[in-house]
PDB file of C-alpha atoms in Angstrom:
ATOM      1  CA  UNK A   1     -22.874  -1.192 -18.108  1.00 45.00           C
ATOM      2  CA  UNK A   2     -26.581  -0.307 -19.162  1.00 46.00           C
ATOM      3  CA  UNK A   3     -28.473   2.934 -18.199  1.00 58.00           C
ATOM      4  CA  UNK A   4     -30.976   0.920 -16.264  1.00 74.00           C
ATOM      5  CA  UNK A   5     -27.616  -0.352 -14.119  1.00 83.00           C
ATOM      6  CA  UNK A   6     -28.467   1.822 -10.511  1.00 87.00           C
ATOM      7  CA  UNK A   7     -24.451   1.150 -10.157  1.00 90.00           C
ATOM      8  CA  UNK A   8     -23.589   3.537 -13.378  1.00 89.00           C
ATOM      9  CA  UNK A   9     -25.957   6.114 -12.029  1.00 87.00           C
ATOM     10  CA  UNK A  10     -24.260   6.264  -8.954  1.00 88.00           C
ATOM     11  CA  UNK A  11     -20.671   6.068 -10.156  1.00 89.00           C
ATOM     12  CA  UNK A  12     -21.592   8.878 -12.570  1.00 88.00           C
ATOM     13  CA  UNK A  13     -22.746  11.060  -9.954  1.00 87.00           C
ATOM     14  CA  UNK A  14     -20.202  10.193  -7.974  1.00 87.00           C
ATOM     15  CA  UNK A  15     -17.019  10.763 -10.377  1.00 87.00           C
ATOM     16  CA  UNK A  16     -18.777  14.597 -10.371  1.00 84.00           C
ATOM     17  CA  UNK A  17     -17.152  14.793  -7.056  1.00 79.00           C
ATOM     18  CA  UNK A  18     -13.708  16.303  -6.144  1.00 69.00           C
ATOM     19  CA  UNK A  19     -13.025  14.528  -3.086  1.00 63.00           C
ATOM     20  CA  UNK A  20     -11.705  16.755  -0.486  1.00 61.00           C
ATOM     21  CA  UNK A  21      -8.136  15.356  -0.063  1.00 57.00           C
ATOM     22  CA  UNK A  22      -7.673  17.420   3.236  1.00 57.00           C
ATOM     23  CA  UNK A  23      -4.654  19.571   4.110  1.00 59.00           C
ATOM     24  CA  UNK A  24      -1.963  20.069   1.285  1.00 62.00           C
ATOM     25  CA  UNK A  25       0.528  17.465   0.634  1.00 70.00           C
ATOM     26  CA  UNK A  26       3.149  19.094   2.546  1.00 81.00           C
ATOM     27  CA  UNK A  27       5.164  16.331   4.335  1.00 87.00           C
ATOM     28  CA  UNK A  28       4.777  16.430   8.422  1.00 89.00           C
ATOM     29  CA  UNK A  29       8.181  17.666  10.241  1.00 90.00           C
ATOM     30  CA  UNK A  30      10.762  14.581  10.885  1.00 90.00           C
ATOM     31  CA  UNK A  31       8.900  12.645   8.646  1.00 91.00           C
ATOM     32  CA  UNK A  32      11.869  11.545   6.335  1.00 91.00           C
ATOM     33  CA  UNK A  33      13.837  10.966   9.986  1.00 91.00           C
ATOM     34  CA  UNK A  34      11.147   8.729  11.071  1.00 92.00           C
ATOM     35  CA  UNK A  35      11.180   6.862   7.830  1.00 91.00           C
ATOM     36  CA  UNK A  36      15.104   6.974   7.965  1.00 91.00           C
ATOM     37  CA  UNK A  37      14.867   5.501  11.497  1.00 90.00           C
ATOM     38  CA  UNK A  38      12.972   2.628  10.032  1.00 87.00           C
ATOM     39  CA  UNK A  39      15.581   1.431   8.038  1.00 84.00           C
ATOM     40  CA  UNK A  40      18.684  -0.534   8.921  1.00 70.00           C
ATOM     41  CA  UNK A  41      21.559  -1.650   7.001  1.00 64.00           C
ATOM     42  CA  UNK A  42      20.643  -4.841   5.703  1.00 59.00           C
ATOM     43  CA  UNK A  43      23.862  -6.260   5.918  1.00 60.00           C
ATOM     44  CA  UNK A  44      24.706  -5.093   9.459  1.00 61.00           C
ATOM     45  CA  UNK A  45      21.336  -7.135  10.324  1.00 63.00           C
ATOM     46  CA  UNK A  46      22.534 -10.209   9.010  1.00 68.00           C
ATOM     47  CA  UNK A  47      25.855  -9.245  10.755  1.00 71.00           C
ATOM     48  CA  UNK A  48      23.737  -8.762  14.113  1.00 71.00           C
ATOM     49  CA  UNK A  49      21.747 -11.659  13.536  1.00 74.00           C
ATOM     50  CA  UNK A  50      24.713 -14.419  12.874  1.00 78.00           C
ATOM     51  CA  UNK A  51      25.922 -12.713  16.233  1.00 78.00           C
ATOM     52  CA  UNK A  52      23.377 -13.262  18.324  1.00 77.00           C
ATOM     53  CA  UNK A  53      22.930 -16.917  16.984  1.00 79.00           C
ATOM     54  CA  UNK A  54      26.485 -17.158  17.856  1.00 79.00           C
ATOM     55  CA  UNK A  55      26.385 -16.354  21.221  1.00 78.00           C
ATOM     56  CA  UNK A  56      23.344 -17.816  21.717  1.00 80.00           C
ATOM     57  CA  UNK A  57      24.996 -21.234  20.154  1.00 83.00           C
ATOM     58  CA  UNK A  58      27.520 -21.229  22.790  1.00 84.00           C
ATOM     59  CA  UNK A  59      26.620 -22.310  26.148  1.00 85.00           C
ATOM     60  CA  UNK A  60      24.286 -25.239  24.256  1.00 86.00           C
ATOM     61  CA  UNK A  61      27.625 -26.145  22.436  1.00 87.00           C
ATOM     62  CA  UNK A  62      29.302 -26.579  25.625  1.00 88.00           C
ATOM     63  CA  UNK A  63      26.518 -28.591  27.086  1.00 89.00           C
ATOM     64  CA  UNK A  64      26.711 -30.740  24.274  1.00 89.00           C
ATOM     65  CA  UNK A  65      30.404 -31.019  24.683  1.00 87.00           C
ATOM     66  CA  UNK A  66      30.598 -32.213  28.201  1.00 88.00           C
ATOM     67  CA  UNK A  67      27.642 -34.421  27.265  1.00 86.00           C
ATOM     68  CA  UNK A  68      29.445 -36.529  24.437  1.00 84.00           C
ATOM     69  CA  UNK A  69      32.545 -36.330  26.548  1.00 82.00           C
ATOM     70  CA  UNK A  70      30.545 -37.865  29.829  1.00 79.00           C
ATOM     71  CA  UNK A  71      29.108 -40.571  26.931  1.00 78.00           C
ATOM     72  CA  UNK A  72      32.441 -41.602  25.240  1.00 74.00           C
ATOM     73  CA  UNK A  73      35.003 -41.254  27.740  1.00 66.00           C
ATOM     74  CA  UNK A  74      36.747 -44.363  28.323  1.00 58.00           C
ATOM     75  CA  UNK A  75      36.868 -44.089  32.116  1.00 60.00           C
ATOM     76  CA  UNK A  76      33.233 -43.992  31.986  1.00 56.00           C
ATOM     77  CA  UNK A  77      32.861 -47.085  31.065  1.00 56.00           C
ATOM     78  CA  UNK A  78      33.895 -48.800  33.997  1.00 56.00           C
ATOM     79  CA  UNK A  79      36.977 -51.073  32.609  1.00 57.00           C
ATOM     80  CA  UNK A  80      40.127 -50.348  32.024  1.00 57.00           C
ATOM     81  CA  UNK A  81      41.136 -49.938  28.340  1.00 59.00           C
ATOM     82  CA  UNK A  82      43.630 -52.849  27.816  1.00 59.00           C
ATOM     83  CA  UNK A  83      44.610 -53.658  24.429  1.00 66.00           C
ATOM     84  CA  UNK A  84      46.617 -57.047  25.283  1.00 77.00           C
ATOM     85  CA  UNK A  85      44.371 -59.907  26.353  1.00 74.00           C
ATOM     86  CA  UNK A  86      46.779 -62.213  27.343  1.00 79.00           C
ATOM     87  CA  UNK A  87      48.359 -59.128  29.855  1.00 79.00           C
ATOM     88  CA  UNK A  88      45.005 -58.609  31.483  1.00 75.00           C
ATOM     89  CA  UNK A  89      44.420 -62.731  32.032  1.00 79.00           C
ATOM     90  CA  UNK A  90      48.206 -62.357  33.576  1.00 81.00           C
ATOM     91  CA  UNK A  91      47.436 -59.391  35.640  1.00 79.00           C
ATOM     92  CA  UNK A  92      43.703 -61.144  37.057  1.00 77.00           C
ATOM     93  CA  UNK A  93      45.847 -64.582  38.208  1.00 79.00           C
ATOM     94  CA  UNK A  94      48.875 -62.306  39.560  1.00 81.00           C
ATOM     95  CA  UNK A  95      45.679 -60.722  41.765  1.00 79.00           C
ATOM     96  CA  UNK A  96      44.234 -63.904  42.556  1.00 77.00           C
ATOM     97  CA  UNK A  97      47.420 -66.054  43.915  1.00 76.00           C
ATOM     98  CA  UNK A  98      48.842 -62.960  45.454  1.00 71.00           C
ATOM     99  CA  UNK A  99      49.095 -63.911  49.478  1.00 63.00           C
ATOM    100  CA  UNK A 100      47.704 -61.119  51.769  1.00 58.00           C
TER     101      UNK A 100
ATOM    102  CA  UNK B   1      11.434  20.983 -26.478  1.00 55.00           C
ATOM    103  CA  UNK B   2       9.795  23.751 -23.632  1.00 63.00           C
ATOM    104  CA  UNK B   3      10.161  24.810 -20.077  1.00 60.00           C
ATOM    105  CA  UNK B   4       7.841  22.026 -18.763  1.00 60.00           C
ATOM    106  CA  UNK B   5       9.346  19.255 -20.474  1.00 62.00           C
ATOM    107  CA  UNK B   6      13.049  20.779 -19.764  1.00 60.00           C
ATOM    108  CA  UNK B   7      11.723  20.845 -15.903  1.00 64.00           C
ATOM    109  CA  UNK B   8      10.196  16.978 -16.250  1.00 68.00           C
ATOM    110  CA  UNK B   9      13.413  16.022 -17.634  1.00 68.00           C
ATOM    111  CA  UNK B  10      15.686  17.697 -15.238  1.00 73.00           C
ATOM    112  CA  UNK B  11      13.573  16.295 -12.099  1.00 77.00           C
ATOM    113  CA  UNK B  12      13.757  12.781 -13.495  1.00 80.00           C
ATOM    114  CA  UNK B  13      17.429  12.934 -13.557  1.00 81.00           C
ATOM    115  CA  UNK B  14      17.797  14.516 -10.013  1.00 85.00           C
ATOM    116  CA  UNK B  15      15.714  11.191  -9.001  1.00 87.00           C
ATOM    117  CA  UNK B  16      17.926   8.925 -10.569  1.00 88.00           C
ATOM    118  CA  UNK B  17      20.965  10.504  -9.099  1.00 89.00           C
ATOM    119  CA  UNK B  18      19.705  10.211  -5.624  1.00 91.00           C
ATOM    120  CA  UNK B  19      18.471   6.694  -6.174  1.00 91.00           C
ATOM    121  CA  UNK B  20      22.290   6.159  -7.912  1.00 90.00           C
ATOM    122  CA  UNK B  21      23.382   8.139  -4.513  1.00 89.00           C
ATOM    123  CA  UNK B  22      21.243   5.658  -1.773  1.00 89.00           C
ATOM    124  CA  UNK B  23      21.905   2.389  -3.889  1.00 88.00           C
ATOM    125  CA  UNK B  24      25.784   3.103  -3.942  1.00 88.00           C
ATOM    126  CA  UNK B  25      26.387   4.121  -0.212  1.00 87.00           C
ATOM    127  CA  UNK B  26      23.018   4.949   1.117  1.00 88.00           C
ATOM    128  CA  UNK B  27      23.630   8.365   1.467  1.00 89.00           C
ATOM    129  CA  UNK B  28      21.258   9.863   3.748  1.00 90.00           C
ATOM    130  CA  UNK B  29      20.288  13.802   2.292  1.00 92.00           C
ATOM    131  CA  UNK B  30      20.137  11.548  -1.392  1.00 93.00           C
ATOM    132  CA  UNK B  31      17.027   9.749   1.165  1.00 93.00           C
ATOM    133  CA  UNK B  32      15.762  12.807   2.223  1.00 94.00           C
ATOM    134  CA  UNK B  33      14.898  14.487  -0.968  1.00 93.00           C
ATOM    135  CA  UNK B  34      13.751  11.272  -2.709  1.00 94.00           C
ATOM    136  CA  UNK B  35      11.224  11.209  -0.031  1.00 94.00           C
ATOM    137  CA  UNK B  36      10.821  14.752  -0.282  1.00 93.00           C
ATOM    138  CA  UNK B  37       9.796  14.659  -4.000  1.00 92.00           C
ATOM    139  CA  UNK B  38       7.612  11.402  -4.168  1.00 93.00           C
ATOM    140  CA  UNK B  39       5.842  12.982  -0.839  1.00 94.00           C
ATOM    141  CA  UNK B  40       3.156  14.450  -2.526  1.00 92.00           C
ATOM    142  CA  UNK B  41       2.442  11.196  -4.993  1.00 91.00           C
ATOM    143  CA  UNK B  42       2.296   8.845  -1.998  1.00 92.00           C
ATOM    144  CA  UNK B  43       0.049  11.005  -0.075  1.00 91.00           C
ATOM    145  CA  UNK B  44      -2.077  11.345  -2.611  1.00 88.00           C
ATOM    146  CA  UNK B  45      -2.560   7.845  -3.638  1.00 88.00           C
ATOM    147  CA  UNK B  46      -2.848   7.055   0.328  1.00 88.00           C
ATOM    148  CA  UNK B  47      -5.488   9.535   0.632  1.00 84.00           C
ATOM    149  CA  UNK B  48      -7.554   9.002  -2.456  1.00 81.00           C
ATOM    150  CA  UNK B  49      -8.036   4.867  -1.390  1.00 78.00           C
ATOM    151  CA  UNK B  50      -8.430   4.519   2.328  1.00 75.00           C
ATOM    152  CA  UNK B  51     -11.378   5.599   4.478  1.00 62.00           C
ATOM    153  CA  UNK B  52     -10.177   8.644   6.716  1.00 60.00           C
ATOM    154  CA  UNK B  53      -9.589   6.642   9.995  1.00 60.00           C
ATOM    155  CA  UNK B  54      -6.183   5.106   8.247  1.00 67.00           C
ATOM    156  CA  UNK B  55      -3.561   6.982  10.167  1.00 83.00           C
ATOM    157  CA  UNK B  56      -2.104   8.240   6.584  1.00 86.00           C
ATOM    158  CA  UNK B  57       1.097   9.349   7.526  1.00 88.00           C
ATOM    159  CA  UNK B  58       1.608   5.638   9.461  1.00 89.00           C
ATOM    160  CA  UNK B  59       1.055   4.023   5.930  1.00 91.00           C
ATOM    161  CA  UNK B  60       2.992   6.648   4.163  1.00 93.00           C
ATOM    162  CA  UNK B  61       5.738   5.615   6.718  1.00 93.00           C
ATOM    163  CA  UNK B  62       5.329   1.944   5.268  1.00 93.00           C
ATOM    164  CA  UNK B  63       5.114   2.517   1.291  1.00 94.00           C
ATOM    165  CA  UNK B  64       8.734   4.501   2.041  1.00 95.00           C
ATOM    166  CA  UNK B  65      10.690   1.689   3.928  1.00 94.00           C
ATOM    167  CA  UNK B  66       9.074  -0.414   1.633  1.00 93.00           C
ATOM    168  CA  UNK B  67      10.360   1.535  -1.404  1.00 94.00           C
ATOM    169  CA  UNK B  68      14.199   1.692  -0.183  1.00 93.00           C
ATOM    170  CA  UNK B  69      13.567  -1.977   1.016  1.00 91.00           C
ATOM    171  CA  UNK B  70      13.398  -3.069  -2.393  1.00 90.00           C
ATOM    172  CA  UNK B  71      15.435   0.418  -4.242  1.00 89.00           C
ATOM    173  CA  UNK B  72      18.213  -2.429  -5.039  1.00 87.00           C
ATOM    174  CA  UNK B  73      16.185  -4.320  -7.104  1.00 88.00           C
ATOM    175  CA  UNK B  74      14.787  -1.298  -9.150  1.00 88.00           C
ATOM    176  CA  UNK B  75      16.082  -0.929 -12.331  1.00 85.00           C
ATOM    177  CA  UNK B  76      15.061   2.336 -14.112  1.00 82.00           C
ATOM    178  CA  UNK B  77      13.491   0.763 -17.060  1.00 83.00           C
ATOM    179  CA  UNK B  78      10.292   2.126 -16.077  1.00 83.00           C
ATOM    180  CA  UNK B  79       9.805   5.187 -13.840  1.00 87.00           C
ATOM    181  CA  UNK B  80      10.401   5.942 -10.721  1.00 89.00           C
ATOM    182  CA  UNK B  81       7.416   7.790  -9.873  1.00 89.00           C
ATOM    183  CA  UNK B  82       5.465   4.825 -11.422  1.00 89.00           C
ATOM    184  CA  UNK B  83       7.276   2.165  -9.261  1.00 91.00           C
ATOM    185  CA  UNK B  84       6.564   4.209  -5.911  1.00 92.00           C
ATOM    186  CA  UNK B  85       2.543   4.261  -7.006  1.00 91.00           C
ATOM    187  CA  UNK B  86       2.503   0.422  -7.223  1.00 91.00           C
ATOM    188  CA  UNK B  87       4.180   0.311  -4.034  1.00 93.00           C
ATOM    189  CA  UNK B  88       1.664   2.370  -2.432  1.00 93.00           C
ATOM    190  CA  UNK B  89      -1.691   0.666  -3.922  1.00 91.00           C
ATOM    191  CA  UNK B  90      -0.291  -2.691  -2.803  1.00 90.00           C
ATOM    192  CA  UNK B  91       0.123  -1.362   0.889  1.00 91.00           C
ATOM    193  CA  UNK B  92      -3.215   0.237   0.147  1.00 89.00           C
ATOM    194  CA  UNK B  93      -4.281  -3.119  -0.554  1.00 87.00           C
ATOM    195  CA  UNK B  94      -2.676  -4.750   2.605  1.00 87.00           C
ATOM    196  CA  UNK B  95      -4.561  -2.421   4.644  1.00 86.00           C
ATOM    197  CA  UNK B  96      -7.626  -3.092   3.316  1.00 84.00           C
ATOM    198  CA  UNK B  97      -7.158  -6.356   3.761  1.00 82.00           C
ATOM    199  CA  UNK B  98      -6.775  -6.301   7.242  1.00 81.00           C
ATOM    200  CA  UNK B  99      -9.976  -4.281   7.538  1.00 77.00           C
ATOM    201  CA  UNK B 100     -12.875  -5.610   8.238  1.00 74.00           C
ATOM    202  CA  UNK B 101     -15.416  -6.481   5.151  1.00 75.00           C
ATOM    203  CA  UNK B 102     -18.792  -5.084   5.076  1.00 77.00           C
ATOM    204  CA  UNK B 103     -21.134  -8.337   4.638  1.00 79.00           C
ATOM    205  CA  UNK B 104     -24.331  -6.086   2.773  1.00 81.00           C
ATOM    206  CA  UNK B 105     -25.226  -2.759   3.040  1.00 83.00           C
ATOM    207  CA  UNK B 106     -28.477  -2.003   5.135  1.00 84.00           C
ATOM    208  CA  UNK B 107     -30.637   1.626   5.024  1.00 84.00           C
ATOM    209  CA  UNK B 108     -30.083   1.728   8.682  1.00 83.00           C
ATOM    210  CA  UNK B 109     -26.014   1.785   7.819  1.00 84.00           C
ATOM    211  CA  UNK B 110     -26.369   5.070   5.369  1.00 85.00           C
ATOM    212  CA  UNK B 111     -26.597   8.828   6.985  1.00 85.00           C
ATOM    213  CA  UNK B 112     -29.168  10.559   5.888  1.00 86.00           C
ATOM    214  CA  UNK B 113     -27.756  11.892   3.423  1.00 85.00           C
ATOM    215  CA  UNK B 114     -26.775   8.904   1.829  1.00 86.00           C
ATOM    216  CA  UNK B 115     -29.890   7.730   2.352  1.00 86.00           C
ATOM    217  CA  UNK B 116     -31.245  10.221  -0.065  1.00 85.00           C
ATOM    218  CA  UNK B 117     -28.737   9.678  -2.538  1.00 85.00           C
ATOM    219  CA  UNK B 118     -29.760   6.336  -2.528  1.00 86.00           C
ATOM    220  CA  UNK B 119     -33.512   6.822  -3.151  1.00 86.00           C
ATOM    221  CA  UNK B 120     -32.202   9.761  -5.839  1.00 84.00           C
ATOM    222  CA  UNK B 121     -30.169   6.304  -7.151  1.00 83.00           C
ATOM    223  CA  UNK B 122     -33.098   3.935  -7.332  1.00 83.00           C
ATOM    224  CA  UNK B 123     -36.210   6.169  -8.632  1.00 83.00           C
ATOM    225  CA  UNK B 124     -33.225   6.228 -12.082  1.00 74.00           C
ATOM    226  CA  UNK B 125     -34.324   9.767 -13.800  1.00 66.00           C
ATOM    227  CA  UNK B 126     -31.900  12.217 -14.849  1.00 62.00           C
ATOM    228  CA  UNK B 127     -33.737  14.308 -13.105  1.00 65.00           C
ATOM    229  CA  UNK B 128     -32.825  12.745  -9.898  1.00 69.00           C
ATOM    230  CA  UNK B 129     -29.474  12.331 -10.334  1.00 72.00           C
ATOM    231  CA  UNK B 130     -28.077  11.869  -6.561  1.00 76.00           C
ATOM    232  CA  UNK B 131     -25.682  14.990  -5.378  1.00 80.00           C
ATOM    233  CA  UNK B 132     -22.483  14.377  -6.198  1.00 82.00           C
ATOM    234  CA  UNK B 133     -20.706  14.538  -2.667  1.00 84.00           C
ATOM    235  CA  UNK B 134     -23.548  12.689  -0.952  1.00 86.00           C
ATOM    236  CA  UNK B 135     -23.278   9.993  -4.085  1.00 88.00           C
ATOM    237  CA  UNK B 136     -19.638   9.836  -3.616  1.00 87.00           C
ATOM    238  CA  UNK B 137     -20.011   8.696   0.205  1.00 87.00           C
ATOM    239  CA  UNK B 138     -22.432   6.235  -0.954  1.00 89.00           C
ATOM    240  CA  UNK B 139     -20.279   4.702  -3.148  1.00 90.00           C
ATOM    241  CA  UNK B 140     -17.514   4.681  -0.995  1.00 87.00           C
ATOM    242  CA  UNK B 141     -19.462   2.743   1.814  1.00 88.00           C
ATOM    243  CA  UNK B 142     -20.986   0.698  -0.803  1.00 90.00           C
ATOM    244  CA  UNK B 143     -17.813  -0.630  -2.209  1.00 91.00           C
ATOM    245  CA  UNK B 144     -16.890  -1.652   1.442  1.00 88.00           C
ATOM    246  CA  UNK B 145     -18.364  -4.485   0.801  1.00 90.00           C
ATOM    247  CA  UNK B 146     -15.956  -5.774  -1.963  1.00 91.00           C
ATOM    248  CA  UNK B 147     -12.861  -7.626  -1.691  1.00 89.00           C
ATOM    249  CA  UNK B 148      -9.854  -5.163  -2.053  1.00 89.00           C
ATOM    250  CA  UNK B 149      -8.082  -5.613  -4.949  1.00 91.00           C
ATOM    251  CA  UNK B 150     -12.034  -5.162  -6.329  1.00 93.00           C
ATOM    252  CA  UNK B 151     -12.699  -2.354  -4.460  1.00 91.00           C
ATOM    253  CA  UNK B 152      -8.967  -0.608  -6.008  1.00 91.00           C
ATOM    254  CA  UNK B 153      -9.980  -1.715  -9.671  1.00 94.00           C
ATOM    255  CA  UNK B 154     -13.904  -0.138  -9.495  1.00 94.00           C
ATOM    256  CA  UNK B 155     -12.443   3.087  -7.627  1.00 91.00           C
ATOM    257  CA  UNK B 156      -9.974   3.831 -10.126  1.00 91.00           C
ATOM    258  CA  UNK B 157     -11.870   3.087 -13.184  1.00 94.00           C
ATOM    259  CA  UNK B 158     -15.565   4.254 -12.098  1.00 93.00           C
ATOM    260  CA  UNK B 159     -14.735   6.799  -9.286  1.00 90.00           C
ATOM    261  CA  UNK B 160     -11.629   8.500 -10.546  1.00 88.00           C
ATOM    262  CA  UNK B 161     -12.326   7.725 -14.397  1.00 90.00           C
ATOM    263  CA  UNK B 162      -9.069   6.213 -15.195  1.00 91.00           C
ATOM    264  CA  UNK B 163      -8.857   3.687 -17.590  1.00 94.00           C
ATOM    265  CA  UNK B 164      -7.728   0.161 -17.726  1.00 95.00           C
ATOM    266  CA  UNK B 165      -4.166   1.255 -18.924  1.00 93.00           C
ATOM    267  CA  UNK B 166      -3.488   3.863 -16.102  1.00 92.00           C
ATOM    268  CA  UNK B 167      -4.893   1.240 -13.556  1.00 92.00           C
ATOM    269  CA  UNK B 168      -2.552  -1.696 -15.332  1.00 91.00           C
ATOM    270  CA  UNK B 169       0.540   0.701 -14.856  1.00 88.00           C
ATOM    271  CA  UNK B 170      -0.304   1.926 -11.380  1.00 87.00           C
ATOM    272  CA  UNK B 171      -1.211  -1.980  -9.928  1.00 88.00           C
ATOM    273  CA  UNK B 172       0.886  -4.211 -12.471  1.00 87.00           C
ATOM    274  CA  UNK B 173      -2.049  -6.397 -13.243  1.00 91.00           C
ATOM    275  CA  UNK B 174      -3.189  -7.541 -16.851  1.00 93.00           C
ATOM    276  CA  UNK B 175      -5.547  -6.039 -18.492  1.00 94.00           C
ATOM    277  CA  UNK B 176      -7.440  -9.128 -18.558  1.00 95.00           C
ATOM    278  CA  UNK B 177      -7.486  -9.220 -14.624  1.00 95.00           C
ATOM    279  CA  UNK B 178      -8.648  -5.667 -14.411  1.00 95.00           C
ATOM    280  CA  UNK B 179     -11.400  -6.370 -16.337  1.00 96.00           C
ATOM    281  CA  UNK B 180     -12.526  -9.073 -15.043  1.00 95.00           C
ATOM    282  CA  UNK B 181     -12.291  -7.686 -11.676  1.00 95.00           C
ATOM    283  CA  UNK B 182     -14.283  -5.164 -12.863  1.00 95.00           C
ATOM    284  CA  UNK B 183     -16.907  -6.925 -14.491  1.00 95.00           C
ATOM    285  CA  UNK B 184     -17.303  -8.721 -11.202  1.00 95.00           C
ATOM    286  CA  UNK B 185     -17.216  -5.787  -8.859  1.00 94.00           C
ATOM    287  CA  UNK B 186     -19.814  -3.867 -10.672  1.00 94.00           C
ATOM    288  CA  UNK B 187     -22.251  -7.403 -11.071  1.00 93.00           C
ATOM    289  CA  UNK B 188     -21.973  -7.357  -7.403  1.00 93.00           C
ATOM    290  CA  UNK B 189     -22.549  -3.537  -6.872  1.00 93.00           C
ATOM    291  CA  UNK B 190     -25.639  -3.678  -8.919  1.00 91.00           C
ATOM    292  CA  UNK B 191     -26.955  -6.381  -7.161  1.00 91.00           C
ATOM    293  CA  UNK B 192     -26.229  -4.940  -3.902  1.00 90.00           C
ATOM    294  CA  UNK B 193     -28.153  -1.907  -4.824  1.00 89.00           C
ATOM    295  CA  UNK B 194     -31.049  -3.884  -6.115  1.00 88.00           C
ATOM    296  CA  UNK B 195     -31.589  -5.411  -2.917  1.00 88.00           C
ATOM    297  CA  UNK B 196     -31.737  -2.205  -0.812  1.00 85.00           C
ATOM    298  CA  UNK B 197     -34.850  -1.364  -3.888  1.00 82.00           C
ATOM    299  CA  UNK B 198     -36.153  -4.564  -2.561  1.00 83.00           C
ATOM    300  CA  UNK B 199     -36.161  -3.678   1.072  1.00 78.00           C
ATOM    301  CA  UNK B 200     -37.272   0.057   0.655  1.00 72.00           C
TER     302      UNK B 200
END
């Protein structure tokens, strides 16, 4: 910085200043409680948090339960499961020629 | 070695047990009279950076839960007292940041006092030196108009007279940064100022 800078003037003057830093630095009453109140246990947050998510996870766990089992249920479906074709084609004709 | 130095010595080991003492269970007086001793440092820093409508003991509040936030990942190499001042310039920073920027500096935004201080500033005799308190407001509104981290650098060196070293260890920038910073800020100041001769 040059003399001619009005900047250095005005920082020079300045820096002759002791700013006032107001009232002692005594710390306020509670003010290590209120700091101490700020602060949780980390881990207990996680703990809380993982809870919460838990129970939150719940009810859309069971609505996603009853929703695959509505999808994939055999019943659903409509037709009976039957593994033997040749059973079924017997069962269909024993329908058909029964007499009422 | 004398009393002072014994004293130093015996405080700095105090800290590090109570750090020891929070890190290991969190033990709550070890809490207390860490934030009893660094009190006055925080305070301090709070007060000599931020305009006096900050609610001080709010950001005070903030560098401390930000300093046992992160008390896990301090490792002693460098001191404690030194750690806690960079946490309390970057929260300084933060809340400059979420101040609003002067754009320029106009006469009709400087008391009259300031005003004078000014003129005292432009007419550039010795014998006109501005007074020192009036000067000192003037270059505290003045700098409002620099980004923060700018505004931190030219306080520090040009307001409180520390040098690039003191202002490395108390922000953790380079040296290289500082300076720059600085050379920047004060461009900028100067310029500002030669516009207000302009519109005298």
């Amino acid at each position: 910085m040059n003399t001619n800078n009005p900047w250095k003037r005005l920082a020079d003057a300045a820096r002759r200043h002791q700013p006032d830093t107001g009232a002692p630095a005594e710390m306020p009453l509670g003010f290590d409680t209120r700091v101490l109140a700020r602060l949780r246990p980390p881990r207990r947050v996680a703990a809380e948090l993982l809870g919460r998510l838990a129970l939150d996870a719940v009810p859309v766990a069971a609505a996603v339960l009853v929703a695959c089992w509505f999808t994939v249920r055999p019943d659903s479906l409509g037709t009976p499961a039957i593994a033997d074709p040749v059973a079924l084609a017997d069962a269909v004709f024993a329908e058909e020629t029964e007499e009422p | 070695m004398n009393d002072d130095d014994r004293g130093t010595v015996d405080a700095t080991a105090a800290l590090a047990d109570d750090i020891a003492a929070w890190k290991r269970a969190r033990d709550q007086a070890a809490a207390r009279r860490l934030i009893a001793a660094l009190y006055p440092q925080v305070i301090a820093i709070i007060r000599r950076r931020l305009p006096q409508r900050v609610a001080e003991e709010d950001l005070a509040q903030e560098v401390f839960a930000r300093f046992f936030e992160r008390l896990g990942e301090y490792d002693g190499r460098a001191p404690v007292t030194h750690w806690i001042a960079r946490i309390a310039v970057n929260c300084c920073i933060d809340q400059l940041r979420a101040e609003k920027r002067r754009p320029e500096l106009r006469w009709a935004d400087l008391s009259e006092t300031e005003a004078e201080a000014l003129t005292a500033t432009l007419a550039g005799s010795e014998k006109t030196a501005p007074e020192a308190s009036s000067a000192h407001e003037l270059a505290v509104k003045l700098l409002e108009i620099l980004d923060p981290k700018d505004r931190l650098v030219v306080t520090m060196l040009d307001l409180e007279g520390r040098s690039v070293a003191e202002v490395q260890e108390m922000t953790g920038w380079s040296a290289g940064a500082i300076r720059v910073r600085a050379f920047r800020a004060r461009r900028r100041l100067r310029k500002e100022l030669l516009k207000l001769e302009k519109r005298r």
